[in-house]
Coordinates of C-alpha atoms in Angstrom, one line a residue:
X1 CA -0.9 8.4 29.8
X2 CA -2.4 11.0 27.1
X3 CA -5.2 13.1 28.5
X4 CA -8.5 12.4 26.5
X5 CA -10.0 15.6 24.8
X6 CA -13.6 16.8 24.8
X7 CA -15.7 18.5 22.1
X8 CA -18.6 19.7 22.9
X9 CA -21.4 19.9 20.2
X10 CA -24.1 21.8 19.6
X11 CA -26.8 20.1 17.1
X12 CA -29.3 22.6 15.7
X13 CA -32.1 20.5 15.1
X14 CA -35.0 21.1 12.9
X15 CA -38.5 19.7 14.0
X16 CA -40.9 19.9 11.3
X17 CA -43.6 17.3 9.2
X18 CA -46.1 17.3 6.9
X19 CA -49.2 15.2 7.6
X20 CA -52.3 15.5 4.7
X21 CA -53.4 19.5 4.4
X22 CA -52.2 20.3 7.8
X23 CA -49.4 22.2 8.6
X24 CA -47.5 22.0 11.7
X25 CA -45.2 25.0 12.3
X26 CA -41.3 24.1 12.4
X27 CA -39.6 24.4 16.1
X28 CA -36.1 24.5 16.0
X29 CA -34.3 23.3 19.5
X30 CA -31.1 23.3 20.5
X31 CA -29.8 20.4 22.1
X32 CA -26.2 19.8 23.9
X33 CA -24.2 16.8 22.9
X34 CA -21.1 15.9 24.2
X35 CA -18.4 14.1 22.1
X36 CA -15.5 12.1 23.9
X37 CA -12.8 11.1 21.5
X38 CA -12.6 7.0 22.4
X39 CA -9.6 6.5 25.3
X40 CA -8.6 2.7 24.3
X41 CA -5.6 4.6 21.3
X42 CA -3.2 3.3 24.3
X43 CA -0.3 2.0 22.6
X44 CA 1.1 5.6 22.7
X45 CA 1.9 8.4 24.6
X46 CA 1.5 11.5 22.8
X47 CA 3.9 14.3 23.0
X48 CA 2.4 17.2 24.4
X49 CA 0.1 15.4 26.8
X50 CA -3.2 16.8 25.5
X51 CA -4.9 13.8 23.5
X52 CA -6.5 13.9 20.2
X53 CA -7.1 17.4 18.8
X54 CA -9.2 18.7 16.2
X55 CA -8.3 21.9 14.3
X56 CA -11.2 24.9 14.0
X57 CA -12.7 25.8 11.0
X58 CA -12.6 22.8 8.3
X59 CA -12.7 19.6 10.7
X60 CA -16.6 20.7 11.4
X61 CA -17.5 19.7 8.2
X62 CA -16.1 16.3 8.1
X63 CA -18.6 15.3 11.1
X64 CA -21.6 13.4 9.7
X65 CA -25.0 13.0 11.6
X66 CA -27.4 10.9 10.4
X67 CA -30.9 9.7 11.5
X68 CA -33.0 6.7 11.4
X69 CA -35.3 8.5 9.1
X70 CA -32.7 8.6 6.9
X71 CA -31.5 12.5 6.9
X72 CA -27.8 13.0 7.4
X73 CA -25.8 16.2 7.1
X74 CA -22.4 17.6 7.9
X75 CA -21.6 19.7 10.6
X76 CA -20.8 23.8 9.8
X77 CA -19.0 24.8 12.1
X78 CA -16.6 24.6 15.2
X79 CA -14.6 26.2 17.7
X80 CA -11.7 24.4 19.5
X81 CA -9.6 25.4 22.1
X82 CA -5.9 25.6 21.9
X83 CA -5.1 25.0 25.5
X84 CA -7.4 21.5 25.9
X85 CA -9.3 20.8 22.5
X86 CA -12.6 21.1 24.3
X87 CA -14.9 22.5 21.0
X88 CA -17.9 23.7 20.0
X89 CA -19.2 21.8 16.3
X90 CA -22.4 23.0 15.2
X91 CA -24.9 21.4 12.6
X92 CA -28.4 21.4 11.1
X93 CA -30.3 18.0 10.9
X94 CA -34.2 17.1 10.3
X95 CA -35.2 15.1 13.3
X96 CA -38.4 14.6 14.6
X97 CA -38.7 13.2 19.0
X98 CA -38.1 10.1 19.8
X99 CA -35.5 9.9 16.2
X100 CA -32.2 7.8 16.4
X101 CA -28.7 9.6 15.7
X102 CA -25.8 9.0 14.8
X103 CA -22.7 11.2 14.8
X104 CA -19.6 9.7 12.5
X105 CA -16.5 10.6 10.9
X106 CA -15.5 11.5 8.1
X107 CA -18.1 12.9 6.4
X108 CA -17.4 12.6 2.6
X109 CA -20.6 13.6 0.5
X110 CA -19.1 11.6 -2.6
X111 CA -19.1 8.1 -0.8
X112 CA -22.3 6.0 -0.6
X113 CA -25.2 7.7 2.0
X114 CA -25.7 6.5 5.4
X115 CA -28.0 4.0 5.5
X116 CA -30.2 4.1 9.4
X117 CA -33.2 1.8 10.2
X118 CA -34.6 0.9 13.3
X119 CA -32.3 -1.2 14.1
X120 CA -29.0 0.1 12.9
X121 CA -27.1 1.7 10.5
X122 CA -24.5 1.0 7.8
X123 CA -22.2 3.8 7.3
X124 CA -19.6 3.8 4.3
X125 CA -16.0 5.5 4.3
X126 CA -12.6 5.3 2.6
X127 CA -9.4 4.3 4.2
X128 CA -7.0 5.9 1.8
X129 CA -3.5 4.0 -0.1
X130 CA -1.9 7.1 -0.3
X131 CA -2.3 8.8 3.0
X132 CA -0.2 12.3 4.3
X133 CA 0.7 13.9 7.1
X134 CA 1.8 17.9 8.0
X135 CA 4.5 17.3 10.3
X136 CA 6.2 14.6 12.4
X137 CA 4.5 13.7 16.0
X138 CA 1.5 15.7 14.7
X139 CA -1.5 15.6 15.9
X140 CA -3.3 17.2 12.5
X141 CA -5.4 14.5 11.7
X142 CA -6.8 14.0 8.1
X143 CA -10.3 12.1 6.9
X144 CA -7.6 9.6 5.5
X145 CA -6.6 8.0 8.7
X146 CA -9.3 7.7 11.4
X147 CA -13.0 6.1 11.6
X148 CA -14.9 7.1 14.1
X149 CA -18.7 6.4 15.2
X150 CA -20.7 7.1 18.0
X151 CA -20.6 4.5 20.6
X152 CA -23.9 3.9 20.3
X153 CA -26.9 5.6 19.1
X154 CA -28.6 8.9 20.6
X155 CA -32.6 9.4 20.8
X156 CA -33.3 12.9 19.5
X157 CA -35.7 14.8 22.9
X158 CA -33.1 13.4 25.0
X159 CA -30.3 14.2 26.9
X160 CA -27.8 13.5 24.1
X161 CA -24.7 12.4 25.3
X162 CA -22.1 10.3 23.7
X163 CA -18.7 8.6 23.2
X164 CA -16.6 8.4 20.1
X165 CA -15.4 4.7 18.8
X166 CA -12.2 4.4 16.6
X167 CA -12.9 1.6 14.6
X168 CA -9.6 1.6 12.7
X169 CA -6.0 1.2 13.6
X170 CA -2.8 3.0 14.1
X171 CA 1.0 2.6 13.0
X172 CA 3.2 4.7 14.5
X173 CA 6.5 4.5 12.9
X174 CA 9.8 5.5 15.0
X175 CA 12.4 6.4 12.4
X176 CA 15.7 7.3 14.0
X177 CA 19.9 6.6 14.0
X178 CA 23.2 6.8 15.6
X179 CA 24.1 9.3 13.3
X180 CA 24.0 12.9 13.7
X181 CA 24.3 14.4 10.4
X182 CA 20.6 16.4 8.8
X183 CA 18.8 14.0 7.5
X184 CA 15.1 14.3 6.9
X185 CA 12.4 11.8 6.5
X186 CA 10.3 12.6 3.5
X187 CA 8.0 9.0 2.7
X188 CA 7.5 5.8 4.6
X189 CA 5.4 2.6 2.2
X190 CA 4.4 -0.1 4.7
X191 CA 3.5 -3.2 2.5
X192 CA 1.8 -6.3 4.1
X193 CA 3.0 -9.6 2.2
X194 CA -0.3 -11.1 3.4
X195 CA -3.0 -9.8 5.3
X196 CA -6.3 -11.0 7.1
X197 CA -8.1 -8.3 5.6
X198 CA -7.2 -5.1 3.1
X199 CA -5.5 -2.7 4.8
X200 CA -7.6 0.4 3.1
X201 CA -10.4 0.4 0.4
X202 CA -14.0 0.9 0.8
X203 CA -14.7 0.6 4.6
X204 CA -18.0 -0.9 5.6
X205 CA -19.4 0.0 9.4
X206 CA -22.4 -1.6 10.8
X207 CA -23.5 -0.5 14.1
X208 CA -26.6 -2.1 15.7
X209 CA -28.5 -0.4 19.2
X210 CA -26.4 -1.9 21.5
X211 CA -23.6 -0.6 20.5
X212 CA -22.0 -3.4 18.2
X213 CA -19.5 -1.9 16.1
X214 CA -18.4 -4.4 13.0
X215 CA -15.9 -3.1 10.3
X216 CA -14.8 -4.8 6.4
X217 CA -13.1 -3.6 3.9
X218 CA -13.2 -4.5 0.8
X219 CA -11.6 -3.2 -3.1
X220 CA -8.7 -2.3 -1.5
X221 CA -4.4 -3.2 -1.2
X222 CA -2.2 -4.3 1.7
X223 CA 0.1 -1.3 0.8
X224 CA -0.2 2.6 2.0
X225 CA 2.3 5.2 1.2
X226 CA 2.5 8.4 3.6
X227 CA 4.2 11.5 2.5
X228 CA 5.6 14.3 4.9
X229 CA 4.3 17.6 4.2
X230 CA 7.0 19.1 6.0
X231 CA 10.1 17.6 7.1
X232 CA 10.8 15.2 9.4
X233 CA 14.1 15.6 11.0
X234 CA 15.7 12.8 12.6
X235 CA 19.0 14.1 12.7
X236 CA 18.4 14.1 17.0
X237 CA 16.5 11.0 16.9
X238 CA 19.3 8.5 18.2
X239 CA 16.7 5.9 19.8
X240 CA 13.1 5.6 19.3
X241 CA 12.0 7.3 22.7
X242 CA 13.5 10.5 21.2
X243 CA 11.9 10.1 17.9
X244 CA 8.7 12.0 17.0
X245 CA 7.1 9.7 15.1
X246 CA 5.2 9.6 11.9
X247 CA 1.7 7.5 11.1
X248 CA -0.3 5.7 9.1
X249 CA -4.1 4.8 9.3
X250 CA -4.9 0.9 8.1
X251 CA -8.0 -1.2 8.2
X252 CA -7.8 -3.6 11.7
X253 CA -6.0 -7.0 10.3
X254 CA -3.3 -9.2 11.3
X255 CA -0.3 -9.5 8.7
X256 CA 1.9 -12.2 8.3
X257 CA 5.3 -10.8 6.6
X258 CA 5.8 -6.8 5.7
X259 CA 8.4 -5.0 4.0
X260 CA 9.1 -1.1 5.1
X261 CA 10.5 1.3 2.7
X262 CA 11.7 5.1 4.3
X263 CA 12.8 7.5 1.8
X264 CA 14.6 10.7 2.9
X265 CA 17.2 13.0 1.4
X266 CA 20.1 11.5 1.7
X267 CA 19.3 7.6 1.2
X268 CA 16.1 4.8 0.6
X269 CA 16.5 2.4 3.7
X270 CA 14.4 -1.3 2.9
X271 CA 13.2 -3.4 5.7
X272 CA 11.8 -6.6 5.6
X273 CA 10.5 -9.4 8.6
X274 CA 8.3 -12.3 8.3
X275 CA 7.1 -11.6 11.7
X276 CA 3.1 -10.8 12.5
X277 CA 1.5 -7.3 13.6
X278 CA -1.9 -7.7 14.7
X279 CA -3.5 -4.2 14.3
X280 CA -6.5 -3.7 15.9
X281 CA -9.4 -0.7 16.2
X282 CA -8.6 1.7 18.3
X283 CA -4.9 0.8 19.0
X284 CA -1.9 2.5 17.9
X285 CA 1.2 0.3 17.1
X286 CA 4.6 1.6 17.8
X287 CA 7.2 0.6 14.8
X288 CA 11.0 1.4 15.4
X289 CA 12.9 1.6 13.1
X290 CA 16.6 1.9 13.4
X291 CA 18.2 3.0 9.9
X292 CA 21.7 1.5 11.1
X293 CA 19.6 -2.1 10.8
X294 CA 18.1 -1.6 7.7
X295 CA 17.8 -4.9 5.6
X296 CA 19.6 -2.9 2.7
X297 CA 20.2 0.8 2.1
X298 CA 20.1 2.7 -1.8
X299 CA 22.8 5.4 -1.1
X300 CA 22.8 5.6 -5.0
X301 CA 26.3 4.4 -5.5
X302 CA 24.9 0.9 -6.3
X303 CA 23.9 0.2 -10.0
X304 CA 22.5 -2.5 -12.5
X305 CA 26.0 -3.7 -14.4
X306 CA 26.3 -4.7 -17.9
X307 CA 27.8 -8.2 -17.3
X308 CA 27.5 -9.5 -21.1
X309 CA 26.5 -7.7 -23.8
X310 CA 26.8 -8.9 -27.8
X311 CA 24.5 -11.4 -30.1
X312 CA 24.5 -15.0 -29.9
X313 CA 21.9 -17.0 -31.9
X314 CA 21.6 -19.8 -30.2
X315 CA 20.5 -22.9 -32.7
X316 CA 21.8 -25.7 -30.9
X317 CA 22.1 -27.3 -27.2
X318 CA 26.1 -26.7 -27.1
X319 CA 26.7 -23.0 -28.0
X320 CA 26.9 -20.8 -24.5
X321 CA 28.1 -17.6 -23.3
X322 CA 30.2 -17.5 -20.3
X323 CA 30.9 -14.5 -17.5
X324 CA 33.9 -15.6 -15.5
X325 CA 34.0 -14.4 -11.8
X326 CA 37.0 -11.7 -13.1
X327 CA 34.8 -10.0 -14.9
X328 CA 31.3 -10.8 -12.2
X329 CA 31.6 -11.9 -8.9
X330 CA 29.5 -9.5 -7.1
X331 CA 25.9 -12.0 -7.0
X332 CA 23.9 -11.2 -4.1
X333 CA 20.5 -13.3 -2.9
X334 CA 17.4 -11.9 -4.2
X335 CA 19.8 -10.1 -6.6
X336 CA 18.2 -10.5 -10.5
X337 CA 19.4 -11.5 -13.4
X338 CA 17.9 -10.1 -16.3
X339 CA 18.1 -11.4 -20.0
X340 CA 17.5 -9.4 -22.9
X341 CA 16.8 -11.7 -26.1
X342 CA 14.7 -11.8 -29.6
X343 CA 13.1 -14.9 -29.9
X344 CA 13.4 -16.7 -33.3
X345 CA 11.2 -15.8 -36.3
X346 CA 8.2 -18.8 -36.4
X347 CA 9.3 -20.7 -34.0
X348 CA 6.8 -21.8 -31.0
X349 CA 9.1 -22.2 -28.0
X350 CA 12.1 -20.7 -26.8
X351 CA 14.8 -21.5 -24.1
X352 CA 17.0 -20.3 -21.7
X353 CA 19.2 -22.1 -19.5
X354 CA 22.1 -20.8 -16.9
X355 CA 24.1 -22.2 -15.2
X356 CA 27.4 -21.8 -12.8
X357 CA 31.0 -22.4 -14.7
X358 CA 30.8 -25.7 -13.2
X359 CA 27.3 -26.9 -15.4
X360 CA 25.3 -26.5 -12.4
X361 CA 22.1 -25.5 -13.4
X362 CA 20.4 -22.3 -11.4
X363 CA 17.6 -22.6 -8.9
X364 CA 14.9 -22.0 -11.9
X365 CA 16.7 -24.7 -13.7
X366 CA 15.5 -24.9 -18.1
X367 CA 13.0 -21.6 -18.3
X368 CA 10.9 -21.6 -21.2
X369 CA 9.6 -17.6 -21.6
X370 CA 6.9 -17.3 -24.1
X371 CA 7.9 -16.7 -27.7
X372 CA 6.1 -12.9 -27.3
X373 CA 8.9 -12.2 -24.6
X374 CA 12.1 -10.2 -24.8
X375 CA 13.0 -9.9 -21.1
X376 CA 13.5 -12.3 -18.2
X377 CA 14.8 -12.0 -15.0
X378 CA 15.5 -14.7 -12.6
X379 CA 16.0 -13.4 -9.3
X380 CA 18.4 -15.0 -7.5
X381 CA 18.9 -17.6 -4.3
X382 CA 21.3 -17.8 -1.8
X383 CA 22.9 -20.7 -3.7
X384 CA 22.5 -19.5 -6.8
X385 CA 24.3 -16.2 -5.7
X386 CA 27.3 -18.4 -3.8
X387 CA 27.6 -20.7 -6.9
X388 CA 28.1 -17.6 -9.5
X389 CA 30.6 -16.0 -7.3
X390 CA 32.0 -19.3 -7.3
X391 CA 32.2 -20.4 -10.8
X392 CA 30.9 -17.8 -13.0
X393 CA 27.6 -17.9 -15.4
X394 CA 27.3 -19.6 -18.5
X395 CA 24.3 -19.4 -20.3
X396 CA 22.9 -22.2 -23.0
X397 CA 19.6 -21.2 -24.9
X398 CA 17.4 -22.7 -28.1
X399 CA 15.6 -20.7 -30.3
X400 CA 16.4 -16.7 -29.7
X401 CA 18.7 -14.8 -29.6
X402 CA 20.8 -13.6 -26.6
X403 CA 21.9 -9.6 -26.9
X404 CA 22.6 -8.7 -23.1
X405 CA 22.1 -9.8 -19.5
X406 CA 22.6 -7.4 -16.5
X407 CA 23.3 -7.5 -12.8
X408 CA 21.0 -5.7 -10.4
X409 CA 21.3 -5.9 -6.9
X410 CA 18.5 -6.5 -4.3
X411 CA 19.1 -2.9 -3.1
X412 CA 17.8 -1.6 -6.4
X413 CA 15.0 -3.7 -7.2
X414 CA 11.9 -2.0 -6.0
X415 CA 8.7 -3.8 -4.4
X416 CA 5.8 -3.1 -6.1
X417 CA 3.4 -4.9 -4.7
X418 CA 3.5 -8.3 -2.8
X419 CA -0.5 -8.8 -2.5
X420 CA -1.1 -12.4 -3.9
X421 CA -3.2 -12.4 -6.2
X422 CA -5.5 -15.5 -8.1
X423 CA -6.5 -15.0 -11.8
X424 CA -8.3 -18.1 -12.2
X425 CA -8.8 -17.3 -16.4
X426 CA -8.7 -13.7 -16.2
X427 CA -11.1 -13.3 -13.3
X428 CA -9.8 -11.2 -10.8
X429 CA -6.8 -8.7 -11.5
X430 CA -4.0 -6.7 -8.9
X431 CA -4.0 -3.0 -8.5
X432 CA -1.6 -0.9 -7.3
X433 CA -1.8 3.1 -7.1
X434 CA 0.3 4.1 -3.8
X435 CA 3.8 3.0 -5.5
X436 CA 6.1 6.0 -6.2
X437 CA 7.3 5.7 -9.7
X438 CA 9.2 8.9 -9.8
X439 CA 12.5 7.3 -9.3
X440 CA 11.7 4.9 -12.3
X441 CA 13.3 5.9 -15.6
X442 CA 12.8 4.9 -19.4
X443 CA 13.6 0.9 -19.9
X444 CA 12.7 -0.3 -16.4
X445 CA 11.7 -3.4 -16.2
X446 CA 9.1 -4.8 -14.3
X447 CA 8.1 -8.6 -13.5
X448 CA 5.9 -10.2 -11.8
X449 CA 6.8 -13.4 -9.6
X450 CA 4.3 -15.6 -9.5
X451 CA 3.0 -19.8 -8.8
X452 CA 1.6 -21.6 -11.8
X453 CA -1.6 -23.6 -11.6
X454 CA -0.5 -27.3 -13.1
X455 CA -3.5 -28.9 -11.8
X456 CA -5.9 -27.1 -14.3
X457 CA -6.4 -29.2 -17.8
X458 CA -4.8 -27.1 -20.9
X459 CA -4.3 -24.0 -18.7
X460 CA -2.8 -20.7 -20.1
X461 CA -0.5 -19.3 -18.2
X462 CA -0.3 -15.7 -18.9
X463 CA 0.3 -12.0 -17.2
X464 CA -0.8 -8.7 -19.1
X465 CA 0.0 -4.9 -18.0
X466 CA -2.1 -1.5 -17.9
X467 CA -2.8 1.6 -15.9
X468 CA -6.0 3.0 -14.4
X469 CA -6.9 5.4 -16.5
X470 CA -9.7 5.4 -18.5
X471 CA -10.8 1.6 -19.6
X472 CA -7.7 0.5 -18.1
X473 CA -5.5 0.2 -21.5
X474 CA -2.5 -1.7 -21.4
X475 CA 0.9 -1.0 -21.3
X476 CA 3.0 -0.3 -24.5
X477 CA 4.4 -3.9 -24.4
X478 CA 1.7 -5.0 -21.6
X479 CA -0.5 -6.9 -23.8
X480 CA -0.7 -11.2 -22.3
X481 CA 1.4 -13.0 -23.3
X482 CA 2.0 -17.1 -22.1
X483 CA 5.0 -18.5 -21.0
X484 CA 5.5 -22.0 -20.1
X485 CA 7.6 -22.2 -17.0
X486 CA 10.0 -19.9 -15.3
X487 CA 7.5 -18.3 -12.6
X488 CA 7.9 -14.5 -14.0
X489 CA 7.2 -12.5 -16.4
X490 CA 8.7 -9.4 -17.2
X491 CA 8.1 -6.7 -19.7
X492 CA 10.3 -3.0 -20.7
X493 CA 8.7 0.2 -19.9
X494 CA 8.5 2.8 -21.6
X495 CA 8.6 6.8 -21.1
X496 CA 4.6 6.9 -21.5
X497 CA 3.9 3.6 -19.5
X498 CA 5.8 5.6 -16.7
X499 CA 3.8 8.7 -17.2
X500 CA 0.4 6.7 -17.1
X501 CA 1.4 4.5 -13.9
X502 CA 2.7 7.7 -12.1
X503 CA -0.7 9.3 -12.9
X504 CA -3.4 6.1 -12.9
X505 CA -1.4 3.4 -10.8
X506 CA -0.7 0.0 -12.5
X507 CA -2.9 -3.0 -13.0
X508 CA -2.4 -6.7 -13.3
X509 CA -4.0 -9.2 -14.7
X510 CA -3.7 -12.8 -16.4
X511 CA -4.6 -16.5 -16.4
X512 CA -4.1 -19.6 -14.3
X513 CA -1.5 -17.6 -11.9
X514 CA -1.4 -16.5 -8.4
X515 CA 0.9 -13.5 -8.0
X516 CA 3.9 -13.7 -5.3
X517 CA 5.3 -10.1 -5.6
X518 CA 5.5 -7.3 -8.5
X519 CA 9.1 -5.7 -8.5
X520 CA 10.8 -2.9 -10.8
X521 CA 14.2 -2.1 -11.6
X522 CA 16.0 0.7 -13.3
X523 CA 18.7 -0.9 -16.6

């Protein structure tokens, strides 16, 4: 069991009011507070046995103190021992006797103020998407993954003694394999496919006198990417006990479904479950991961494959194109297909329609992109995929014409995002900024899955691209466009819609849709 550190805190208050012409002479106290980091993280053992540690020097400022009269500051200073973590953190606060505190952190001056009555307080943070962390089985903590509050509030004039809550959650994540070769761990992206709340955003914390702690957060993703600072060797790591471990702070939710994606220097290892984590304050979650069971591993000797490539105008119901399994018959599940086509000049519909060489039609059956469209992928089932390497592909079509269609398997495609999303017409949009595009090149393609509303009267079904930056300007070829069935949409990047995602993050919108998952590949 981990050994609980202790900081001790010195507040330098400052006693001093002004009350008509009289002037009362400022007294300036100093009172002893002690802080106990809260003992309920106890899902985890921490390596060198001496509990949660704060570094000197910059961790003093990101302690906030408020007051019920509505004066808060950050702290100045603070001196920590290496051998327990027991520390000194100074700070200077107007407080008058018989004045309610309340110590928090982090402290970040740029985030709404604290807000103290007399009968509680409402403190704002920011649980971050993109979260780091120096080294592995580190216990350098960053303002990006902990929330803490007092227990409960202090009276200022007396003794001033108090415990530190954690309202928000840990995941630990074990990364380790049979193998003994270097290998080094250098990002882990842990994406919810649905979640009770987000998973980071803008964090609200109400505390009442008692001691009632009640957390929400709100504006925020059910994705976080952490990057190692330095590198975490796994290369010894042959079972999770051995493993130092790497982690990630998140909001307290339950999620249903979650895909994992480790990056290190030699390959990108995907895994997937539909199983449920419940994460909740002041917990830490242990998540092994074996690389030898990885759902699918990018090694990068697996590519997207040119499977037809030519120009067919397609004007009729009986002209096709046809891949026989000698020249394809390498169809995986959730594999995609992706059709490149020109849709013909005036015309108001378009069609697509593959099949297997033995005029069985795929899983999406007729799909009708909109006549704005050039690209559509279809990503493929089970069935699909043992019917292709079965028969082979044909492909029928109606107004456009057909100029390529490419293989990529599931190992390539990259998750996005998987937050469902509703648009309702165009009233609520999907954004995504922890996604690494730096492995996306020139001509990507990107879709987004998603379910139709067919019970609204004339509705419009339509998805539109942009970036963050300023006003949120759409993509090169991101501007809506409808599409009658098909459940995707997909659109080409270019080289400046990469360099504006990988600096803004991307942002989805549309009408009558709800979003199932946003994926990328490479052509």
């Amino acid at each position: 069991m981990k050994k609980i550190s202790i900081i001790s805190i010195a507040l330098l208050a400052l006693v001093g009011c002004a009350k008509e012409n009289k002037t009362i002479k400022e007294e300036t106290s100093l009172k002893q507070i002690t802080v106990r980091v809260s003992n309920d993280l106890t899902k985890a053992n921490w390596l060198d046995n001496k509990g949660f540690l704060w570094d000197s020097g910059s961790d003093a400022t990101l302690f906030g103190i408020v007051t019920n009269a509505q004066n808060f500051a950050a702290g100045t200073s603070m001196e920590v021992s290496e051998d327990d973590g027991t520390g000194i953190l100074t700070a200077t606060v107007s407080a008058s006797e018989g004045d309610k505190l309340l110590l928090y952190y982090p402290y970040e001056d740029w985030l709404t103020a604290p807000d103290m009555s007399s009968t509680g307080a409402t403190l704002t943070f920011s649980m971050r998407e993109s979260q780091t962390q120096y080294e592995a089985g580190s216990q350098w903590w960053l303002a990006d993954k902990m929330i803490l509050v007092s227990s409960a509030p202090l009276t200022y004039g007396e003794d001033l003694s108090t415990s530190m809550s954690c309202l928000t959650s840990l995941a630990r994540f074990l990364v380790y394999s049979s193998g003994s070769d270097t290998e080094n761990v250098k990002s882990i992206v842990f994406s919810a496919k649905s979640s009770t709340q987000p998973l980071n955003g803008t964090v609200t914390a109400t505390v009442d006198y008692s001691g009632n702690v009640s957390l929400n957060a709100a504006n925020g993703s059910n994705t976080i990417a952490l990057t190692m600072e330095n590198p975490y060797d796994i290369s010894e790591a042959t079972d999770a006990k051995s493993s130092k471990g790497a982690y990630i702070g998140l909001c307290p939710a339950t999620v249903t479904g979650f895909n994992i994606t480790v990056k290190t220097d030699v390959a990108t290892y995907y895994f997937e479950s539909d199983g449920s984590i419940e994460f909740k304050a002041a917990e830490i979650k242990n998540i092994m991961l074996n690389l030898d069971k990885a759902t699918s591993v990018d090694d990068g000797t697996a590519k997207t494959t040119s499977i037809w490539e030519g120009s067919q105008t397609y004007s009729d119901w009986e002209t096709k194109i046809t891949v026989a399994t000698a020249v394809f018959n390498e169809y995986e599940a959730g594999g995609h297909l992706t059709f490149y086509f020109t849709p013909t000049d005036g015309v108001d519909w378009c069609s697509l329609i593959p099949e297997d060489g033995a005029w069985n039609k795929l899983s999406l059956g007729d799909i009708n992109p909109g006549t704005g469209e050039n690209v559509f992928v279809q990503e493929l089932t089970a069935d699909d995929a043992t019917a292709l390497n079965t028969n082979g592909l044909m492909v029928f079509g109606y107004n456009l014409t057909l100029t390529n269609v490419t293989y990529t398997p599931p190992v390539l495609i990259k998750t996005v995002s998987e937050e469902s999303v509703t648009f309702g017409d165009w009233a609520a949009y999907l954004t995504v900024s922890s996604f690494d595009w730096s492995d996306i090149s020139e001509e990507a393609v990107i879709t987004t899955f998603v379910t139709r509303d067919t019970e609204t009267a004339d509705a419009w079904w339509s998805v539109q691209y942009g970036h963050m930056g300023d006003g949120w300007p759409t993509l090169t070829s991101g501007a809506a466009t409808g599409f009658s069935n098909g459940e995707s949409h997909s659109i080409i990047l270019t080289a400046d819609d990469i360099t504006n995602l990988t600096s803004y993050g991307l942002v989805v919108s549309g009408s009558y849709v709800t979003t199932r998952k946003v994926t990328v590949h490479n052509k």
